[in-house]
């Protein structure tokens, strides 16, 4: 079985040649896949019926995600989907719309995609990290999440403006499939989104960051730092190395030098753990004159016994960085009432399902 969403345009052309079809069939299929968002090969009306049947009988498919749950925030700006992959594994994808940032009358519409089922990095505050690692996702499963939302937005006369790899999993630990997904999404004959409209977030796999810098891409990179000292960082990111903070800052510099794209450092602010003014001062010293951007993310309490810092602490933390000349933003809270933190919805739903199972078993 091959999902046609897995194939890059050049591979699609080769497939047509291998199947004894004219080369232009590839463009007919690509046009349908990326402008019409069909759910089944039989819906690609641009192709002769006999050829559609041939594709199906040769084991080609489209679509590797099925929607099982859709939740929308009260303001309607955040939509979270629970999607089942073909092996019935549930994963999450989120749409965040920003009405205030309109371009040609369209709201900014950012899709947050997952790249792995679970995650092996084990960050103590992250619901996905606490699930453990199940499996890597295939490129077509990553692209499938984007297509699912593209179809939803298309029905509303809107379109996707940005894609962030910030859902479940560590994208750079699934390097080749993540890269293929980026190529499919940015290829002018594929989904065709601009490279600068994609951001990959990583917990900081240094060799993979260096590799990504060599791919000749203009995508944005966000590195999840979370602490100005490696000792503290290791308590939050157990798989981090003993000198992870310095290594990551160097890796960020190299990425910038190679690509010209400034790196964002993400910093999950956790009450009483990494949110004090002293720690903010240390972070300011570390990142001063580095030219990077810091994105503070007040914790969305999900896993473990960790709390969200007070508003005052967040403002104070931001002020200290700002006064040191560090470009800093606080992530706009979106959809907290619908379990918007990564991995949280799946965990909530599976827990409810397990509770229900227990009730049924008890009766
Ligand atoms: N594995 C990658 C990408 C997915 S997580 C990474 O860690 O960067 C995307 C971002 O969400 C990371 O910065 C992560 O630290 C943050 N995050 C995870 N759980 C969170 C939570 N409960 N509250 C706030 N941010 C969280
Ligand atoms: Fe994995 Fe990122 Fe969650 Fe850490 S924060 S466990 S790297 S998904």
XYZ file of C-alpha atoms and ligand atoms in Angstrom:
397
model
C 0.000 0.000 0.000
C 1.397 3.440 -0.930
C -0.318 6.647 0.058
C -0.075 9.070 -2.891
C 0.484 11.882 -0.360
C 3.882 10.288 0.338
C 5.230 10.939 -3.149
C 7.193 14.027 -4.104
C 6.206 15.464 -7.525
C 9.272 13.930 -9.218
C 8.416 10.541 -7.707
C 4.815 10.911 -8.874
C 6.060 11.485 -12.434
C 8.269 8.422 -12.237
C 5.313 6.404 -10.984
C 3.229 7.502 -13.981
C 6.027 6.438 -16.332
C 6.312 3.093 -14.514
C 2.559 2.604 -14.871
C 2.769 3.375 -18.619
C 0.789 6.613 -18.286
C 1.552 10.039 -19.778
C 3.676 12.293 -17.548
C 0.889 14.906 -17.245
C -1.123 12.453 -15.149
C 1.229 13.379 -12.293
C 0.120 17.012 -12.464
C -3.525 15.965 -12.595
C -3.055 13.947 -9.399
C -0.976 16.638 -7.655
C -3.545 19.300 -8.519
C -6.306 17.167 -7.013
C -4.313 16.231 -3.892
C -3.283 19.792 -3.022
C -6.244 21.852 -4.263
C -9.245 19.541 -3.920
C -8.238 17.450 -0.875
C -10.027 14.216 -1.921
C -10.586 11.521 0.701
C -10.425 8.629 -1.748
C -8.795 7.968 -5.123
C -12.262 7.468 -6.657
C -12.934 11.181 -5.957
C -10.105 12.340 -8.290
C -12.421 13.114 -11.171
C -9.591 14.600 -13.252
C -8.417 11.022 -13.902
C -10.151 8.558 -16.222
C -12.247 6.088 -14.219
C -10.275 3.145 -15.555
C -7.010 4.663 -14.304
C -8.482 5.406 -10.870
C -9.504 1.763 -10.649
C -6.021 0.697 -11.743
C -4.404 2.805 -9.015
C -6.700 1.292 -6.399
C -6.137 -2.263 -7.602
C -2.346 -1.698 -7.562
C -2.595 -0.825 -3.857
C -2.438 2.981 -3.944
C -4.421 4.908 -1.351
C -4.894 8.439 -0.132
C -5.454 9.666 3.372
C -3.916 8.116 6.442
C -5.911 9.985 9.090
C -9.538 9.707 10.189
C -11.092 12.315 12.442
C -12.495 10.840 15.656
C -12.996 13.952 17.775
C -13.149 17.697 17.087
C -13.176 20.242 19.894
C -13.374 23.980 19.395
C -12.530 26.665 21.954
C -15.262 29.011 23.208
C -13.974 31.867 21.023
C -13.883 29.533 17.983
C -10.224 30.345 17.288
C -8.696 27.027 18.336
C -9.763 23.695 16.907
C -8.183 20.514 18.129
C -8.562 17.230 16.301
C -8.016 13.737 17.508
C -7.103 11.790 14.370
C -6.797 8.040 14.098
C -3.910 6.806 11.986
C -4.514 3.723 9.845
C -3.367 1.426 12.663
C -6.028 3.059 14.888
C -3.459 5.049 16.879
C -4.905 8.365 18.070
C -2.820 11.510 17.521
C -3.472 15.237 17.885
C -3.357 18.242 15.557
C -4.398 21.800 16.299
C -5.553 24.827 14.291
C -4.948 28.213 15.898
C -6.474 31.272 14.252
C -5.443 34.838 14.989
C -8.218 37.173 13.887
C -6.164 40.273 14.691
C -3.423 39.242 12.270
C -5.329 39.335 9.012
C -3.670 39.216 5.625
C -5.888 40.152 2.660
C -8.928 39.650 4.904
C -7.859 36.147 6.019
C -6.947 35.378 9.635
C -3.530 33.901 10.292
C -4.251 30.162 10.477
C -1.491 28.078 12.007
C -1.562 24.279 12.057
C 0.384 22.464 14.748
C 1.321 18.943 13.632
C 2.533 15.844 15.454
C 5.542 13.877 14.216
C 5.643 10.917 16.594
C 3.150 8.881 18.571
C 4.371 9.655 22.077
C 7.937 10.850 22.661
C 11.106 9.302 24.056
C 12.502 12.542 25.512
C 10.447 12.261 28.693
C 10.141 15.971 29.572
C 8.560 15.882 33.009
C 5.974 18.633 32.388
C 4.796 17.361 28.994
C 1.805 15.058 28.548
C 3.366 13.488 25.428
C 6.648 12.896 27.237
C 4.805 11.085 29.984
C 3.142 8.704 27.489
C 6.476 7.241 26.454
C 7.390 6.525 22.840
C 5.137 4.418 20.607
C 6.308 5.002 17.037
C 7.519 7.443 14.424
C 4.954 8.894 12.077
C 5.345 8.574 8.313
C 5.642 11.711 6.155
C 2.185 11.065 4.686
C 0.739 10.927 8.208
C 2.314 14.305 9.002
C 1.108 15.791 5.703
C -2.297 14.149 6.261
C -2.841 16.326 9.345
C -2.259 19.471 7.284
C -4.553 18.244 4.496
C -7.291 17.488 7.019
C -7.279 21.088 8.226
C -6.801 22.460 4.703
C -10.079 20.752 3.771
C -11.855 22.222 6.820
C -10.543 25.731 6.077
C -11.242 25.414 2.356
C -14.919 24.824 3.150
C -14.855 28.143 5.037
C -13.136 29.989 2.186
C -9.929 30.210 4.244
C -6.490 28.654 3.983
C -3.489 27.594 6.051
C -0.912 30.361 6.453
C 1.615 28.731 8.836
C 2.650 25.253 9.951
C 4.486 24.529 13.196
C 5.990 21.168 14.121
C 5.067 21.538 17.793
C 2.543 18.762 18.355
C 3.235 15.339 19.816
C 6.784 14.065 19.467
C 10.297 15.238 18.698
C 10.501 16.072 14.965
C 14.290 15.748 14.740
C 14.190 12.268 16.310
C 12.108 11.306 13.261
C 14.436 13.164 10.918
C 13.933 11.611 7.491
C 10.120 11.491 7.631
C 9.946 15.041 9.033
C 12.218 16.259 6.228
C 10.135 14.479 3.586
C 6.987 16.050 5.055
C 8.615 19.506 4.863
C 9.597 18.869 1.223
C 6.047 17.763 0.335
C 4.506 20.742 2.131
C 6.828 23.350 0.602
C 7.254 21.951 -2.926
C 5.699 24.383 -5.430
C 3.927 21.431 -7.055
C 3.050 19.962 -3.662
C 1.194 21.803 -0.894
C 3.268 24.860 -1.801
C 3.490 26.756 1.493
C 6.512 29.093 1.768
C 9.449 27.640 3.710
C 9.466 30.732 5.917
C 5.955 29.844 7.034
C 7.142 26.600 8.635
C 8.766 26.312 12.072
C 10.259 23.142 13.500
C 10.494 22.979 17.283
C 13.112 20.707 18.814
C 14.151 19.734 22.304
C 17.661 20.144 20.934
C 19.240 17.181 19.207
C 22.480 18.943 18.311
C 23.692 16.724 15.476
C 20.221 16.814 13.881
C 20.123 20.642 14.141
C 23.464 20.776 12.326
C 22.159 18.397 9.670
C 19.006 20.480 9.208
C 21.134 23.608 8.745
C 22.770 21.882 5.752
C 19.483 21.086 3.985
C 19.389 24.451 2.220
C 15.969 25.292 3.656
C 14.588 28.587 4.906
C 12.413 27.098 7.632
C 12.349 28.563 11.123
C 13.879 26.695 14.045
C 12.714 26.852 17.650
C 14.848 25.253 20.362
C 13.163 24.316 23.654
C 15.650 25.581 26.239
C 13.604 25.848 29.469
C 16.567 26.696 31.728
C 19.754 28.801 31.706
C 21.769 26.011 33.411
C 22.266 22.424 32.340
C 21.676 21.029 35.850
C 18.248 22.608 36.092
C 17.512 21.707 32.490
C 18.265 18.049 33.160
C 15.629 17.931 35.890
C 13.052 19.046 33.297
C 14.450 17.248 30.251
C 15.897 14.019 31.683
C 17.429 12.955 28.372
C 19.470 16.186 28.036
C 23.274 16.020 28.230
C 25.321 17.561 31.044
C 26.249 20.598 29.006
C 23.078 20.859 26.996
C 22.505 24.592 27.490
C 25.849 25.683 26.029
C 25.627 23.094 23.256
C 22.178 24.320 22.258
C 23.140 27.947 22.170
C 26.094 27.093 19.944
C 23.908 24.926 17.707
C 21.448 27.850 17.407
C 24.291 30.167 16.366
C 25.479 27.704 13.739
C 21.927 27.354 12.377
C 21.671 31.123 12.077
C 25.076 31.456 10.397
C 24.241 28.766 7.867
C 20.613 29.698 7.079
C 20.349 33.376 7.996
C 17.229 32.506 10.014
C 17.228 33.654 13.627
C 16.499 30.920 16.124
C 13.735 31.168 18.722
C 14.403 29.745 22.175
C 11.239 28.393 23.750
C 11.045 28.555 27.501
C 8.183 26.828 29.364
C 7.753 28.887 32.537
C 6.997 26.591 35.466
C 5.927 27.951 38.836
C 8.661 27.813 41.458
C 11.001 25.836 39.170
C 12.416 28.133 36.488
C 10.387 31.369 36.808
C 12.305 33.412 39.420
C 13.903 36.819 38.738
C 17.347 35.299 39.527
C 16.885 32.690 36.818
C 15.631 35.363 34.411
C 18.873 37.321 35.071
C 20.950 34.230 34.303
C 19.025 33.630 31.095
C 19.504 37.278 30.138
C 23.288 37.012 30.618
C 23.389 33.800 28.623
C 21.455 35.139 25.628
C 22.632 38.754 25.644
C 23.958 39.890 22.249
C 23.020 36.535 20.798
C 20.339 38.075 18.540
C 17.927 35.257 19.305
C 14.297 35.532 20.184
C 12.847 34.090 23.407
C 9.294 32.769 23.466
C 8.022 32.360 27.027
C 5.303 29.712 27.366
C 3.490 29.864 30.729
C 3.013 26.189 31.591
C -0.242 24.532 30.719
C -0.365 22.162 33.721
C -0.790 18.623 32.395
C 1.737 16.118 33.599
C 3.271 15.805 37.056
C 2.892 18.249 39.895
C 3.834 21.421 38.035
C 1.960 24.697 38.084
C 1.524 27.745 35.898
C 3.379 30.821 37.186
C 1.454 33.873 38.327
C 0.844 36.647 35.794
C 3.142 38.900 37.775
C 6.018 36.419 37.611
C 5.576 36.100 33.865
C 5.575 39.891 33.409
C 8.634 40.274 35.652
C 10.520 37.518 33.813
C 9.740 39.151 30.495
C 10.758 42.591 31.817
C 14.183 41.349 32.921
C 14.885 39.833 29.502
C 13.544 42.913 27.745
C 15.713 45.257 29.840
C 18.772 43.265 28.777
C 17.878 43.931 25.168
C 16.552 40.438 24.510
C 13.781 40.125 21.991
C 11.080 38.332 23.937
C 7.392 37.410 23.590
C 4.921 35.571 25.797
C 2.992 32.906 23.915
C -0.647 33.836 23.558
C -2.685 31.359 25.488
C -4.908 29.475 23.084
C -7.583 26.923 23.810
C -6.529 25.925 27.331
C -10.113 24.843 28.021
C -9.850 22.247 25.257
C -6.633 20.604 26.454
C -4.498 22.485 23.935
C -1.102 21.492 25.370
C 0.685 18.896 23.297
C -0.518 15.358 24.038
C -3.067 16.536 26.558
C -6.248 15.831 24.614
C -5.210 12.298 23.738
C -4.320 11.680 27.379
C -7.626 13.149 28.590
C -9.668 11.132 26.097
C -7.828 7.866 26.759
C -8.236 8.416 30.527
C -11.961 8.991 30.118
C -12.184 5.885 27.969
C -10.292 3.886 30.592
C -12.523 5.296 33.356
C -15.563 4.254 31.345
C -14.074 0.819 30.804
C -13.525 0.530 34.553
C -17.118 1.529 35.239
C -18.380 -1.041 32.748
C -16.132 -3.678 34.273
C -17.295 -2.836 37.782
C -21.004 -3.207 36.937
N 9.398 17.993 20.937
C 9.492 19.317 20.470
C 8.224 19.821 19.828
C 6.917 19.490 20.523
S 6.622 20.289 22.043
C 9.967 20.256 21.586
O 9.965 19.843 22.728
O 10.353 21.371 21.280
C 6.404 21.982 21.585
C 6.601 22.963 22.724
O 5.571 22.807 23.716
C 7.925 22.770 23.459
O 8.573 23.995 23.643
C 7.472 22.185 24.786
O 8.382 22.464 25.809
C 6.154 22.858 25.012
N 5.296 22.173 25.989
C 5.115 20.854 26.171
N 4.243 20.634 27.179
C 3.854 21.848 27.625
C 2.978 22.289 28.647
N 2.306 21.433 29.384
N 2.831 23.620 28.841
C 3.510 24.510 28.063
N 4.357 24.154 27.083
C 4.538 22.839 26.865
Fe 8.924 15.280 23.636
Fe 8.834 17.916 23.194
Fe 7.201 16.768 25.009
Fe 9.806 16.969 25.505
S 8.357 18.656 25.257
S 8.547 15.143 25.822
S 10.663 16.649 23.495
S 7.188 16.415 22.837
